[in-house]
Short mmCIF file of C-alpha atoms and ligand atoms in Angstrom, two decimals:
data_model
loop_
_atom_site.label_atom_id
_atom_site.label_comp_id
_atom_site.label_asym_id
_atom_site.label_seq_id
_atom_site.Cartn_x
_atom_site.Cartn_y
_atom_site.Cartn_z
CA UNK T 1 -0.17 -25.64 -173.59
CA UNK T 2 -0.12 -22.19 -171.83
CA UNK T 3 3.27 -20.33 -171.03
CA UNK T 4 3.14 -21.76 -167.57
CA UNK T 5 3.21 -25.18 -168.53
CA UNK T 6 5.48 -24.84 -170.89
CA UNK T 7 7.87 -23.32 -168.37
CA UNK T 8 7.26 -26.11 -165.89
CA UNK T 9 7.39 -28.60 -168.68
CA UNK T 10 11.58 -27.17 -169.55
CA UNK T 11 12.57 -27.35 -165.91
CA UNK T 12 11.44 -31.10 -165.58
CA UNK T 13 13.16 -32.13 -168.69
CA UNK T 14 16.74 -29.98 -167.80
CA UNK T 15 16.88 -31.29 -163.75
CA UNK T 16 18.85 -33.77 -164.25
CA UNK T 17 21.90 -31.36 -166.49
CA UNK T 18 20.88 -28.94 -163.98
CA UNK T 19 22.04 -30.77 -161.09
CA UNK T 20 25.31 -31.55 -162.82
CA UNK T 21 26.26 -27.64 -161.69
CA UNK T 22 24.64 -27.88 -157.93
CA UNK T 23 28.17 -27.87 -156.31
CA UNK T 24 29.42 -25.50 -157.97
CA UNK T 25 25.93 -22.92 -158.05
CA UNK T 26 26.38 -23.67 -154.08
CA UNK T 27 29.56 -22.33 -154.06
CA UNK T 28 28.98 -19.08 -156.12
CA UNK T 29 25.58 -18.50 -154.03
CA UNK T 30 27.79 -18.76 -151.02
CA UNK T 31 30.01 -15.53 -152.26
CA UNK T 32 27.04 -13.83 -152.58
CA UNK T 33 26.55 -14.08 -149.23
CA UNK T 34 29.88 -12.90 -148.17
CA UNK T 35 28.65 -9.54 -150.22
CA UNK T 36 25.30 -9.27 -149.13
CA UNK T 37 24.63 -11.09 -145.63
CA UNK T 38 25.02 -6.90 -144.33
CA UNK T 39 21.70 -6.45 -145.93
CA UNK T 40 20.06 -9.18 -144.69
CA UNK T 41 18.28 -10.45 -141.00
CA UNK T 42 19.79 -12.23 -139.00
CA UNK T 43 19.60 -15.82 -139.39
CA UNK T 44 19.46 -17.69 -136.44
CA UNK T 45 15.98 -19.04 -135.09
CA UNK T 46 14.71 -18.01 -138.52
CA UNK T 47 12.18 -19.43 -141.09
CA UNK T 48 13.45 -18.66 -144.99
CA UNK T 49 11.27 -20.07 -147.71
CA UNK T 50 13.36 -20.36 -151.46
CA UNK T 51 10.36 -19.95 -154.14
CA UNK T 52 11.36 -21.55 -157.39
CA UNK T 53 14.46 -23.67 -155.60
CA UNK T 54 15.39 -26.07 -158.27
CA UNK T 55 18.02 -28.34 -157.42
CA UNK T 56 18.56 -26.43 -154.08
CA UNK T 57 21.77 -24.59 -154.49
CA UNK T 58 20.63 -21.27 -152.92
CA UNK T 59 18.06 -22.77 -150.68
CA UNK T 60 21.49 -25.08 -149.40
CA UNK T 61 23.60 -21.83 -149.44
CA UNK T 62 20.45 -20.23 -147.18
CA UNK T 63 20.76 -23.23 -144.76
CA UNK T 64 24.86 -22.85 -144.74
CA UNK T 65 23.86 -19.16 -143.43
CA UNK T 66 21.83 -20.92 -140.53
CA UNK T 67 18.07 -20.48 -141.70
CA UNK T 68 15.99 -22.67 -140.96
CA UNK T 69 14.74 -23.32 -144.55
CA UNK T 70 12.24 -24.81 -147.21
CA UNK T 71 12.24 -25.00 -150.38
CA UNK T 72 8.88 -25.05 -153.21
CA UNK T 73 9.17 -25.57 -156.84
CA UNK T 74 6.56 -25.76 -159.59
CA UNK T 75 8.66 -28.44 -161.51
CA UNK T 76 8.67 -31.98 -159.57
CA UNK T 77 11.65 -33.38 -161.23
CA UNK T 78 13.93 -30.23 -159.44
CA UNK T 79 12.29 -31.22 -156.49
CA UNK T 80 13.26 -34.79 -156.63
CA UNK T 81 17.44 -33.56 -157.08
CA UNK T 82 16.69 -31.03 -154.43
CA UNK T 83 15.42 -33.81 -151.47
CA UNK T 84 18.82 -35.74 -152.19
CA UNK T 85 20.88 -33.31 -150.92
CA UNK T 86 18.21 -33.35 -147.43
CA UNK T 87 16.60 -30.16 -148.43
CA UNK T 88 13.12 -29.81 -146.84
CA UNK T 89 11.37 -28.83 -149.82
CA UNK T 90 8.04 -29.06 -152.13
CA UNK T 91 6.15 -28.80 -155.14
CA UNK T 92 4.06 -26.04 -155.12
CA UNK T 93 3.17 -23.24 -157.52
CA UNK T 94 4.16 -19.83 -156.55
CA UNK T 95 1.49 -18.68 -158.61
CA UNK T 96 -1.14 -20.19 -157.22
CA UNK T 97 0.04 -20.66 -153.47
CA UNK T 98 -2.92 -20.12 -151.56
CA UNK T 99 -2.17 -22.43 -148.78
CA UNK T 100 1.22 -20.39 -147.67
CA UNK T 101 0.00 -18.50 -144.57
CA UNK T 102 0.39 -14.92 -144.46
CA UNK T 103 3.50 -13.77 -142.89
CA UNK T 104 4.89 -17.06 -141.99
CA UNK T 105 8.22 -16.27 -142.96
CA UNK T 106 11.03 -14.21 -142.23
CA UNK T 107 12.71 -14.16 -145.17
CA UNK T 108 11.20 -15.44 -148.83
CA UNK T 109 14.02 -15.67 -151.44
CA UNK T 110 14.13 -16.45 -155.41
CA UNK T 111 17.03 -16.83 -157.12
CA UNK T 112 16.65 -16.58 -160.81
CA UNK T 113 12.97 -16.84 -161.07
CA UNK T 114 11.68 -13.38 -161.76
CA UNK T 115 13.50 -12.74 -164.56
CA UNK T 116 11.66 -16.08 -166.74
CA UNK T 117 8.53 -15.12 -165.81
CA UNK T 118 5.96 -12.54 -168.02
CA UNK T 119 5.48 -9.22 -166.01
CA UNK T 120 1.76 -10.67 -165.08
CA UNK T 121 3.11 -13.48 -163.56
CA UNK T 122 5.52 -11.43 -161.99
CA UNK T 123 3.25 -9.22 -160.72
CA UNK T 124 1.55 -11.85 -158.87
CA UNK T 125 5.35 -13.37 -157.31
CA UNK T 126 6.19 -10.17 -155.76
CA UNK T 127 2.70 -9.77 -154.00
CA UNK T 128 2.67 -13.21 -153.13
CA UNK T 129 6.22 -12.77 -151.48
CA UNK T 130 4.54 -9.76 -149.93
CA UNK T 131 2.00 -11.55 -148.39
CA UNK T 132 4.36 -14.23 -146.93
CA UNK T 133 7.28 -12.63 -145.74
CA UNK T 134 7.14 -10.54 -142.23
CA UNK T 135 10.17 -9.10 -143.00
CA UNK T 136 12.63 -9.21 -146.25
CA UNK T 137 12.29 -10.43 -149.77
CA UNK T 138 15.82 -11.55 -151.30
CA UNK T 139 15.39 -12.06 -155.20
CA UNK T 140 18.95 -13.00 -156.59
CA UNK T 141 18.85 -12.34 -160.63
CA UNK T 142 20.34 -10.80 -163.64
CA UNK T 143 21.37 -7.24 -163.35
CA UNK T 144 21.48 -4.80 -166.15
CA UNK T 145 24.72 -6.25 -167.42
CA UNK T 146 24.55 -8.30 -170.45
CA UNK T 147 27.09 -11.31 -171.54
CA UNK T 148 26.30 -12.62 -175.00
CA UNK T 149 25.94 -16.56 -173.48
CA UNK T 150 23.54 -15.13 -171.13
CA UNK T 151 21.56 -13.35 -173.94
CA UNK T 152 21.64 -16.41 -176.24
CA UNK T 153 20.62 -18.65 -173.64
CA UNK T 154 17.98 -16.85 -172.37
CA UNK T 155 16.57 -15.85 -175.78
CA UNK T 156 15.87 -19.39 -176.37
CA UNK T 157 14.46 -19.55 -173.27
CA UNK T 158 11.87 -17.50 -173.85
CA UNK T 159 11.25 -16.53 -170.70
CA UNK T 160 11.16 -12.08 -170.20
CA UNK T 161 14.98 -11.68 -169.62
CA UNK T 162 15.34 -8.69 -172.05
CA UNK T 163 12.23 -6.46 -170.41
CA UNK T 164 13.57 -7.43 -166.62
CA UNK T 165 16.88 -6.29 -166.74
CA UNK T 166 15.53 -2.77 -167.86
CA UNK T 167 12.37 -2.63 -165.85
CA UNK T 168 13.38 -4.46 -162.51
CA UNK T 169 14.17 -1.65 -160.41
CA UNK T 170 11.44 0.36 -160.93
CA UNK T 171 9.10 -3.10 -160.87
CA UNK T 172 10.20 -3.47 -157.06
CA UNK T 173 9.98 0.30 -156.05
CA UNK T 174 6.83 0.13 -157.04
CA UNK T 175 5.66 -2.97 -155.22
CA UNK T 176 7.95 -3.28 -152.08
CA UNK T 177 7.98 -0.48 -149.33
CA UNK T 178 12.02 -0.49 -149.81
CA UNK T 179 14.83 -1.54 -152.17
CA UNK T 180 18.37 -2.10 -152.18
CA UNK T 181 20.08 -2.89 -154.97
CA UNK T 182 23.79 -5.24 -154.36
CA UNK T 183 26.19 -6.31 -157.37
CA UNK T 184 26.88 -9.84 -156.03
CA UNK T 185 28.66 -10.70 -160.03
CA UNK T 186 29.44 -9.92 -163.09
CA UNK T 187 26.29 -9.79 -164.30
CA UNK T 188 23.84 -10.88 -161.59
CA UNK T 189 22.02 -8.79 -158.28
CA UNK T 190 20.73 -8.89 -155.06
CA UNK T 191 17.42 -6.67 -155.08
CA UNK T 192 16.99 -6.48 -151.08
CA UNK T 193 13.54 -5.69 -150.80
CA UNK T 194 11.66 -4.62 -147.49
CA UNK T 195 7.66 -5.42 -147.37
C1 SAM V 1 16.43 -20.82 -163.43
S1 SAM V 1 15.72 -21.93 -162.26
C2 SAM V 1 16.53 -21.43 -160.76
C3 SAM V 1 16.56 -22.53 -159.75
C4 SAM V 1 17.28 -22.20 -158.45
N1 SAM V 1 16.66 -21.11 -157.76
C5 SAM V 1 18.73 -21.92 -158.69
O1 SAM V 1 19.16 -20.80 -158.40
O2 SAM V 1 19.42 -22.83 -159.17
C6 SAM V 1 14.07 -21.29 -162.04
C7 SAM V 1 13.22 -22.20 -161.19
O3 SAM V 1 11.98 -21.55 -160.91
C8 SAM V 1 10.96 -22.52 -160.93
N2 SAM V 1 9.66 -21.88 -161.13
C9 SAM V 1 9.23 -21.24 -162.23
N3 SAM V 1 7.96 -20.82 -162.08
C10 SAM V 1 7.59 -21.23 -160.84
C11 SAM V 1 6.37 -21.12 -160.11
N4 SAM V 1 5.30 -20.54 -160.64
N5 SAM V 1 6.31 -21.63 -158.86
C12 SAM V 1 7.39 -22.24 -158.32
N6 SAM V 1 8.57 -22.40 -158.99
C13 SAM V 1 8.66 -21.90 -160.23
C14 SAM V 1 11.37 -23.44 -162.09
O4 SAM V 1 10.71 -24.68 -162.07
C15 SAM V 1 12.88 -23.53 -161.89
O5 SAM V 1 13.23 -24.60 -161.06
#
């Protein structure tokens, strides 16, 4: 079994725990907003698409800010808690999501994705929300400040968390025409990137 399958393979068997914290996640995600919504479009008569949605938390906080959203996710059981709270969303593989038109959105968001991903895989996210945003990419994730839960948690992850935090800045310079960089917490970001 390959890193990606693994990775899909975790988020299926943790939806159900995960979804224990949705109302809460919803909450914090909406705070961001109160911080960052400057930096952003506006929202109204907009199309948002939330890669890597999960239970829907942000892509709910998104449709509290009055985008018209959707949500994909690789793992079908996050998908399944996601539709129960009405979220338009799908299973699909950011990785390998050839069937998203080009441009077809205004903004693409993905909260806490990059940073679990290997730096080929998220090489291919940020062109991919290149390609399918006419406008803004929002990805919300860890900023250079460490907490030891974090660290632990992540470590047994396994995903890249300790090579993102450092690298993450100049990753998105390099692929994005424009980056802003917004504390929204303790220890997480909002990388504002324009295509
Ligand atoms: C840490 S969770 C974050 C979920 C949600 N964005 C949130 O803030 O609660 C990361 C999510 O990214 C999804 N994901 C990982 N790789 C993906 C891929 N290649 N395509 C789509 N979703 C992916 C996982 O299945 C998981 O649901």
């Amino acid at each position: 079994m390959d890193h990606r399958e693994r990775h899909a393979r975790l988020f299926n068997r943790i939806a159900i725990p995960y979804s224990w914290f949705f109302a809460g996640q919803t909450r914090s995600y909406a705070q961001c907003f109160d911080i960052g919504r400057r930096a952003l479009p506006s929202p109204h008569g907009k199309r948002a698409l939330d890669i890597g949605c999960g239970t829907g938390a942000f892509t709910s906080a998104l449709r509290a800010e009055g985008w018209d959203v959707e949500g994909i996710d690789v793992a079908q059981e996050m998908i399944a808690q996601a539709a129960k709270s009405g979220l338009r969303c799908s299973v699909v593989d950011i990785l390998g999501a050839h069937g998203i038109a080009d441009a077809s959105f205004d903004l693409v968001s993905a909260a806490y994705v990059a940073h679990g991903l290997p730096l080929e895989d998220r090489l291919i996210l940020y062109r991919e929300c290149r390609r399918i945003s006419r406008d803004t990419v929002l990805f919300h994730d860890y900023s250079e400040h460490k907490r030891l839960l974090t660290s632990i948690v992540e470590y047994l992850e396994g995903g890249d968390y300790f090579n993102f935090i450092r690298t993450v800045r100049q990753e998105l310079a390099e692929n994005f025409s424009a980056v802003t960089v917004l504390s929204v917490g303790p220890q997480s970001a909002w990388y504002v990137c324009k295509v």
